[in-house]
PDB file of C-alpha atoms in Angstrom:
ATOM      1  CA  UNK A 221     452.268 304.045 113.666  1.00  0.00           C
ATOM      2  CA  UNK A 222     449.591 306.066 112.594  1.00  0.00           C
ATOM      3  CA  UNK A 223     446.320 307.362 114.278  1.00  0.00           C
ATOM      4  CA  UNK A 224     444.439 305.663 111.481  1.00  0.00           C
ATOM      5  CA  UNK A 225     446.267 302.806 112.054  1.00  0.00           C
ATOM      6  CA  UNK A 226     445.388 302.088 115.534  1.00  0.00           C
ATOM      7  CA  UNK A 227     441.693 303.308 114.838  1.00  0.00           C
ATOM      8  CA  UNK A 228     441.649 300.258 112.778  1.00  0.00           C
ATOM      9  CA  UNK A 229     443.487 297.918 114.650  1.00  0.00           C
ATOM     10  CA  UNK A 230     440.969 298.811 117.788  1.00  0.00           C
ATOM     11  CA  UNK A 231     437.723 298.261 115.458  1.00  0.00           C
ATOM     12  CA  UNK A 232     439.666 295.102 113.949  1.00  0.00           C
ATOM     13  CA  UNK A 233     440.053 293.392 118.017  1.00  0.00           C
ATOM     14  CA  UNK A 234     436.603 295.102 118.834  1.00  0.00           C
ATOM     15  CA  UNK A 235     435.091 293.169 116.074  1.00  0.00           C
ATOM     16  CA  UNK A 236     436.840 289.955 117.051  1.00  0.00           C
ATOM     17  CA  UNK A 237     435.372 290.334 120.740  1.00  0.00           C
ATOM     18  CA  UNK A 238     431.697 290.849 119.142  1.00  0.00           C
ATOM     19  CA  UNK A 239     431.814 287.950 116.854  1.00  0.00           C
ATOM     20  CA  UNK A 240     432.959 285.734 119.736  1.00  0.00           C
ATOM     21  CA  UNK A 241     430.142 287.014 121.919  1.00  0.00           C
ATOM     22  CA  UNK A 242     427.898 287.012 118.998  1.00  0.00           C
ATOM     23  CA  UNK A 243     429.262 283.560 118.406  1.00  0.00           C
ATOM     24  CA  UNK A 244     427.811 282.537 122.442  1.00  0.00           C
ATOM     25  CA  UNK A 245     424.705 284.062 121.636  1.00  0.00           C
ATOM     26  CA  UNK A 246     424.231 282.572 118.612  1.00  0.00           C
ATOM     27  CA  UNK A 247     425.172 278.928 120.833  1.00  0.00           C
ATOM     28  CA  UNK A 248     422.361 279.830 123.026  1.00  0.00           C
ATOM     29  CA  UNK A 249     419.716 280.708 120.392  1.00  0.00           C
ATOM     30  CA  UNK A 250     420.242 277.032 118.922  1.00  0.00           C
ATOM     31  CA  UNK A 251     420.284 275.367 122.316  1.00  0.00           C
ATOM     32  CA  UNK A 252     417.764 277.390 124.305  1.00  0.00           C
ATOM     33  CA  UNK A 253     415.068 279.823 121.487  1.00  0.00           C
ATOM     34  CA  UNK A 254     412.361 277.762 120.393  1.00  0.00           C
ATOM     35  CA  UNK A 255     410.840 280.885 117.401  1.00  0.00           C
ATOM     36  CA  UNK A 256     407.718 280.396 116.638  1.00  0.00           C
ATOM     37  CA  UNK A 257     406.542 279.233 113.241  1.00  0.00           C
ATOM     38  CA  UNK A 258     404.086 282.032 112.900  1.00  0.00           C
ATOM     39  CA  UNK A 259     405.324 284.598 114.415  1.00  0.00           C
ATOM     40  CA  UNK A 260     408.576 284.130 115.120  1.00  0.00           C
ATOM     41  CA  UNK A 261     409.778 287.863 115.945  1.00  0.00           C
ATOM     42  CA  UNK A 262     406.857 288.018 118.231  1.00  0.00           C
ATOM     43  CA  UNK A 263     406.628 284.380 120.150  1.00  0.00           C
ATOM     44  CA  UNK A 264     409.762 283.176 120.137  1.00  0.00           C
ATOM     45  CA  UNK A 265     410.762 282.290 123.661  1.00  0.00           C
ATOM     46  CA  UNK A 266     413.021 283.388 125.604  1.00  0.00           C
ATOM     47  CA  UNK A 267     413.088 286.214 123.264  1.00  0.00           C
ATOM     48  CA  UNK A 268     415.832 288.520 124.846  1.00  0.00           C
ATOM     49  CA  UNK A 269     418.178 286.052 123.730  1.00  0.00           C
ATOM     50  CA  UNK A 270     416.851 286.209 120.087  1.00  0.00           C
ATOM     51  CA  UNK A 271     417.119 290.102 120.249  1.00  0.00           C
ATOM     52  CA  UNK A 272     420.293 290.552 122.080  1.00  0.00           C
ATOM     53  CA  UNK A 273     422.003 288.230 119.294  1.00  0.00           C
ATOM     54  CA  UNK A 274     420.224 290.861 116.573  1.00  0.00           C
ATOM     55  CA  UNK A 275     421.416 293.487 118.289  1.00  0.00           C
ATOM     56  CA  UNK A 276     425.392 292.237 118.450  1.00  0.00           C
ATOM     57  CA  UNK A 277     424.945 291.355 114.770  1.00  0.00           C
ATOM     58  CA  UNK A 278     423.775 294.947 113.636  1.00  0.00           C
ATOM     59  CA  UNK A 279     426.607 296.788 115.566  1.00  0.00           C
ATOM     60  CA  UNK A 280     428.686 294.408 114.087  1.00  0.00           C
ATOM     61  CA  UNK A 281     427.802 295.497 110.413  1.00  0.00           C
ATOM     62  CA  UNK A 282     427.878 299.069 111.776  1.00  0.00           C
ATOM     63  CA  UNK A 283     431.624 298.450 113.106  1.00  0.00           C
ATOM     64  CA  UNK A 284     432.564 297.122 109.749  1.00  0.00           C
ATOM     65  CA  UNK A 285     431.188 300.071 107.592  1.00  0.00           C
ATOM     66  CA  UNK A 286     433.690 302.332 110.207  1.00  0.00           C
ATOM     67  CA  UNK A 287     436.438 300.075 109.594  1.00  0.00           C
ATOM     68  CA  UNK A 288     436.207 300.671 105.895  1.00  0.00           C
ATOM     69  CA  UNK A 289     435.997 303.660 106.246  1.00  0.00           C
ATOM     70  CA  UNK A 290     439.455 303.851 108.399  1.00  0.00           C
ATOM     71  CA  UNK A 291     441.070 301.536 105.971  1.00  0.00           C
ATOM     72  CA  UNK A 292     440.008 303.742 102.834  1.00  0.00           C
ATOM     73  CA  UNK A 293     442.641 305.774 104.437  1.00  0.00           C
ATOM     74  CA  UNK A 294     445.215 303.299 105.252  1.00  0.00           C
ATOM     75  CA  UNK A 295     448.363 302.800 103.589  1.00  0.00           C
ATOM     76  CA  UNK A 296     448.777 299.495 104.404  1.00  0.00           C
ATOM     77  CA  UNK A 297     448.179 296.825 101.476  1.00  0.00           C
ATOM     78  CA  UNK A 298     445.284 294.521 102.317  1.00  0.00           C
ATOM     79  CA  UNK A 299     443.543 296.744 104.647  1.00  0.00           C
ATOM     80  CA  UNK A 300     440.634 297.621 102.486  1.00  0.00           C
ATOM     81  CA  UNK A 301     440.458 293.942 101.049  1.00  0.00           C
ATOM     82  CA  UNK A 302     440.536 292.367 104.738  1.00  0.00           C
ATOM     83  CA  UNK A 303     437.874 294.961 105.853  1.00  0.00           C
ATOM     84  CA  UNK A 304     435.382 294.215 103.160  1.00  0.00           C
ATOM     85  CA  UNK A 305     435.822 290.737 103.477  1.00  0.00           C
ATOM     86  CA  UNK A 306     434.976 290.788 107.167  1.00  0.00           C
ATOM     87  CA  UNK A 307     431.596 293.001 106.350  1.00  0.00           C
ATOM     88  CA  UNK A 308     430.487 290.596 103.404  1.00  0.00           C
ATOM     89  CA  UNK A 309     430.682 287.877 105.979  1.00  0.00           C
ATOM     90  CA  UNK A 310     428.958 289.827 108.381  1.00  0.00           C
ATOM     91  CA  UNK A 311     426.529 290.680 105.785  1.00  0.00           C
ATOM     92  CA  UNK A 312     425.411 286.902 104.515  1.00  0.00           C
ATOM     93  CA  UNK A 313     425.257 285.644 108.062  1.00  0.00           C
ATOM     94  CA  UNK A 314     422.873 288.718 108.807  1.00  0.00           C
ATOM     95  CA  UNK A 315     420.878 287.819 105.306  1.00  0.00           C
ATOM     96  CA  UNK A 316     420.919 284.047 106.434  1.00  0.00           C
ATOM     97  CA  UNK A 317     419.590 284.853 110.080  1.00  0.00           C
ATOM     98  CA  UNK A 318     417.144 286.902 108.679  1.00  0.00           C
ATOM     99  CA  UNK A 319     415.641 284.000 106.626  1.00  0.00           C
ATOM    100  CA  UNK A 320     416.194 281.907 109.183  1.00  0.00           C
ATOM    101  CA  UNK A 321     414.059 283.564 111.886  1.00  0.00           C
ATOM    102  CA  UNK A 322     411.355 284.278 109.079  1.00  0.00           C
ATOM    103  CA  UNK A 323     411.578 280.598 108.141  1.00  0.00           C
ATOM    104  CA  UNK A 324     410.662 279.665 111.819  1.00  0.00           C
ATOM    105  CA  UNK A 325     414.065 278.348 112.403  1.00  0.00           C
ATOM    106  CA  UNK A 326     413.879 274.645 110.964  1.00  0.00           C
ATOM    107  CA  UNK A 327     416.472 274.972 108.410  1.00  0.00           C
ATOM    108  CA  UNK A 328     419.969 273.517 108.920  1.00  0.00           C
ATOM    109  CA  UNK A 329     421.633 274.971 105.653  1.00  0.00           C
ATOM    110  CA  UNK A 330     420.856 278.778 106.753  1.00  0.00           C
ATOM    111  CA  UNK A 331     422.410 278.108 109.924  1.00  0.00           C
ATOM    112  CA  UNK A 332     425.325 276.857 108.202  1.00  0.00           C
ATOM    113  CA  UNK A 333     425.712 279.822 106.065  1.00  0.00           C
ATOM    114  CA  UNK A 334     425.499 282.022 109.144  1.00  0.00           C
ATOM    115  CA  UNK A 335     428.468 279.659 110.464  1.00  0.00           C
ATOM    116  CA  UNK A 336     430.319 280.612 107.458  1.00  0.00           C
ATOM    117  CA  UNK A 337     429.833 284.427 107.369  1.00  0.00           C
ATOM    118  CA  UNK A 338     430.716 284.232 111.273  1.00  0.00           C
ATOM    119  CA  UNK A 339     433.570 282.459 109.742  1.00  0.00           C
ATOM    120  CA  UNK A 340     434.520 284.255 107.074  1.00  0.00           C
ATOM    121  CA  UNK A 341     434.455 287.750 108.878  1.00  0.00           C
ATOM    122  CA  UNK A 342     436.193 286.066 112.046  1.00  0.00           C
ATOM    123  CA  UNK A 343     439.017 285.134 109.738  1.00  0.00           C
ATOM    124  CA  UNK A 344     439.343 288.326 108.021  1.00  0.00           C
ATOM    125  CA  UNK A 345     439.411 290.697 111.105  1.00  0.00           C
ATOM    126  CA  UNK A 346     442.063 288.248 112.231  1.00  0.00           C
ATOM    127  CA  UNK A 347     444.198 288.113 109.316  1.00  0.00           C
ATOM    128  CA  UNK A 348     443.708 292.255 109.496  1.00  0.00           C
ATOM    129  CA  UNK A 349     444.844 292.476 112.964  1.00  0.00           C
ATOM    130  CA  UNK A 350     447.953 290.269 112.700  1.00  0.00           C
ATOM    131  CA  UNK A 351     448.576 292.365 109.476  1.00  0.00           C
ATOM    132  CA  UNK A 352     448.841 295.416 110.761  1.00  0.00           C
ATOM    133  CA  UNK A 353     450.335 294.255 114.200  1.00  0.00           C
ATOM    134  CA  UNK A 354     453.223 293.339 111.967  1.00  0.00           C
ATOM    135  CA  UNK A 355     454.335 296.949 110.395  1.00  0.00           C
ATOM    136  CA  UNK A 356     457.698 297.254 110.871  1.00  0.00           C
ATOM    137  CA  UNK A 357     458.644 301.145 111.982  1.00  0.00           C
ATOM    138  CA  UNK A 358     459.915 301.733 108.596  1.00  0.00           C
ATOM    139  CA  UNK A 359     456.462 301.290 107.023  1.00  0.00           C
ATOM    140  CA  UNK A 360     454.970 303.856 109.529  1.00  0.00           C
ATOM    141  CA  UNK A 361     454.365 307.643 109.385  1.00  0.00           C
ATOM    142  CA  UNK A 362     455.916 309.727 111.598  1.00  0.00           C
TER     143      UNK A 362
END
């Protein structure tokens, strides 16, 4: 198996870990952050929570652009695809968060579409994972 292989399968199980904390985070924001209609960067409460959550979600999309960027050179079919699946998840439940927050949290259809990009990019780094896990030595480079 290749270096670049295991690169990516390491960023593919680190990005499962995030979204799964990201995921508890995200629980705890809905049952525990009252934001602020305002000013709800500024008075949401308990804010850390908020923050932390922003935090996971931007190192996410940061660990995504590096996985494309492994898989670009990956000879693997479905690498590339699987990768930029995972980021455009990643990417709408960012966009829908965003809105969200700036919204003052009161609406249940952004929340939903950050369910689905959570989703979507859980799914993908998933299907990624068990794809590569499942190379057979003949497909590998010496």
């Amino acid at each position: 198996m290749s270096k670049r292989t295991l690169d990516l399968k390491l960023l593919s199980f680190t990005s499962i870990v995030a979204l799964l904390i990201e995921f508890i985070f995200g629980t705890a924001n809905v049952l525990y952050v009252t934001i602020a209609p305002r000013n709800p960067w500024g008075a949401s409460h308990p804010i850390a929570v908020l923050y932390i959550h922003v935090i996971i979600g931007l190192a996410l999309l940061i660990n995504g652009i590096m996985m494309i960027n492994a898989s670009l050179e990956q000879t693997e079919a479905g690498a590339l695809g699987h990768t930029i699946v995972g980021v455009a998840g990643i990417i709408v439940a960012i966009a829908a968060g965003l809105a969200f927050v700036n919204g003052g949290g009161r609406s249940n259809l952004l929340s939903l579409i950050m369910a689905l990009g959570f989703t979507l990019a859980l799914f993908a780094y998933a299907f990624l994972l068990y794809h590569l896990s499942r190379t057979s030595p003949k497909q590998t480079d010496a």
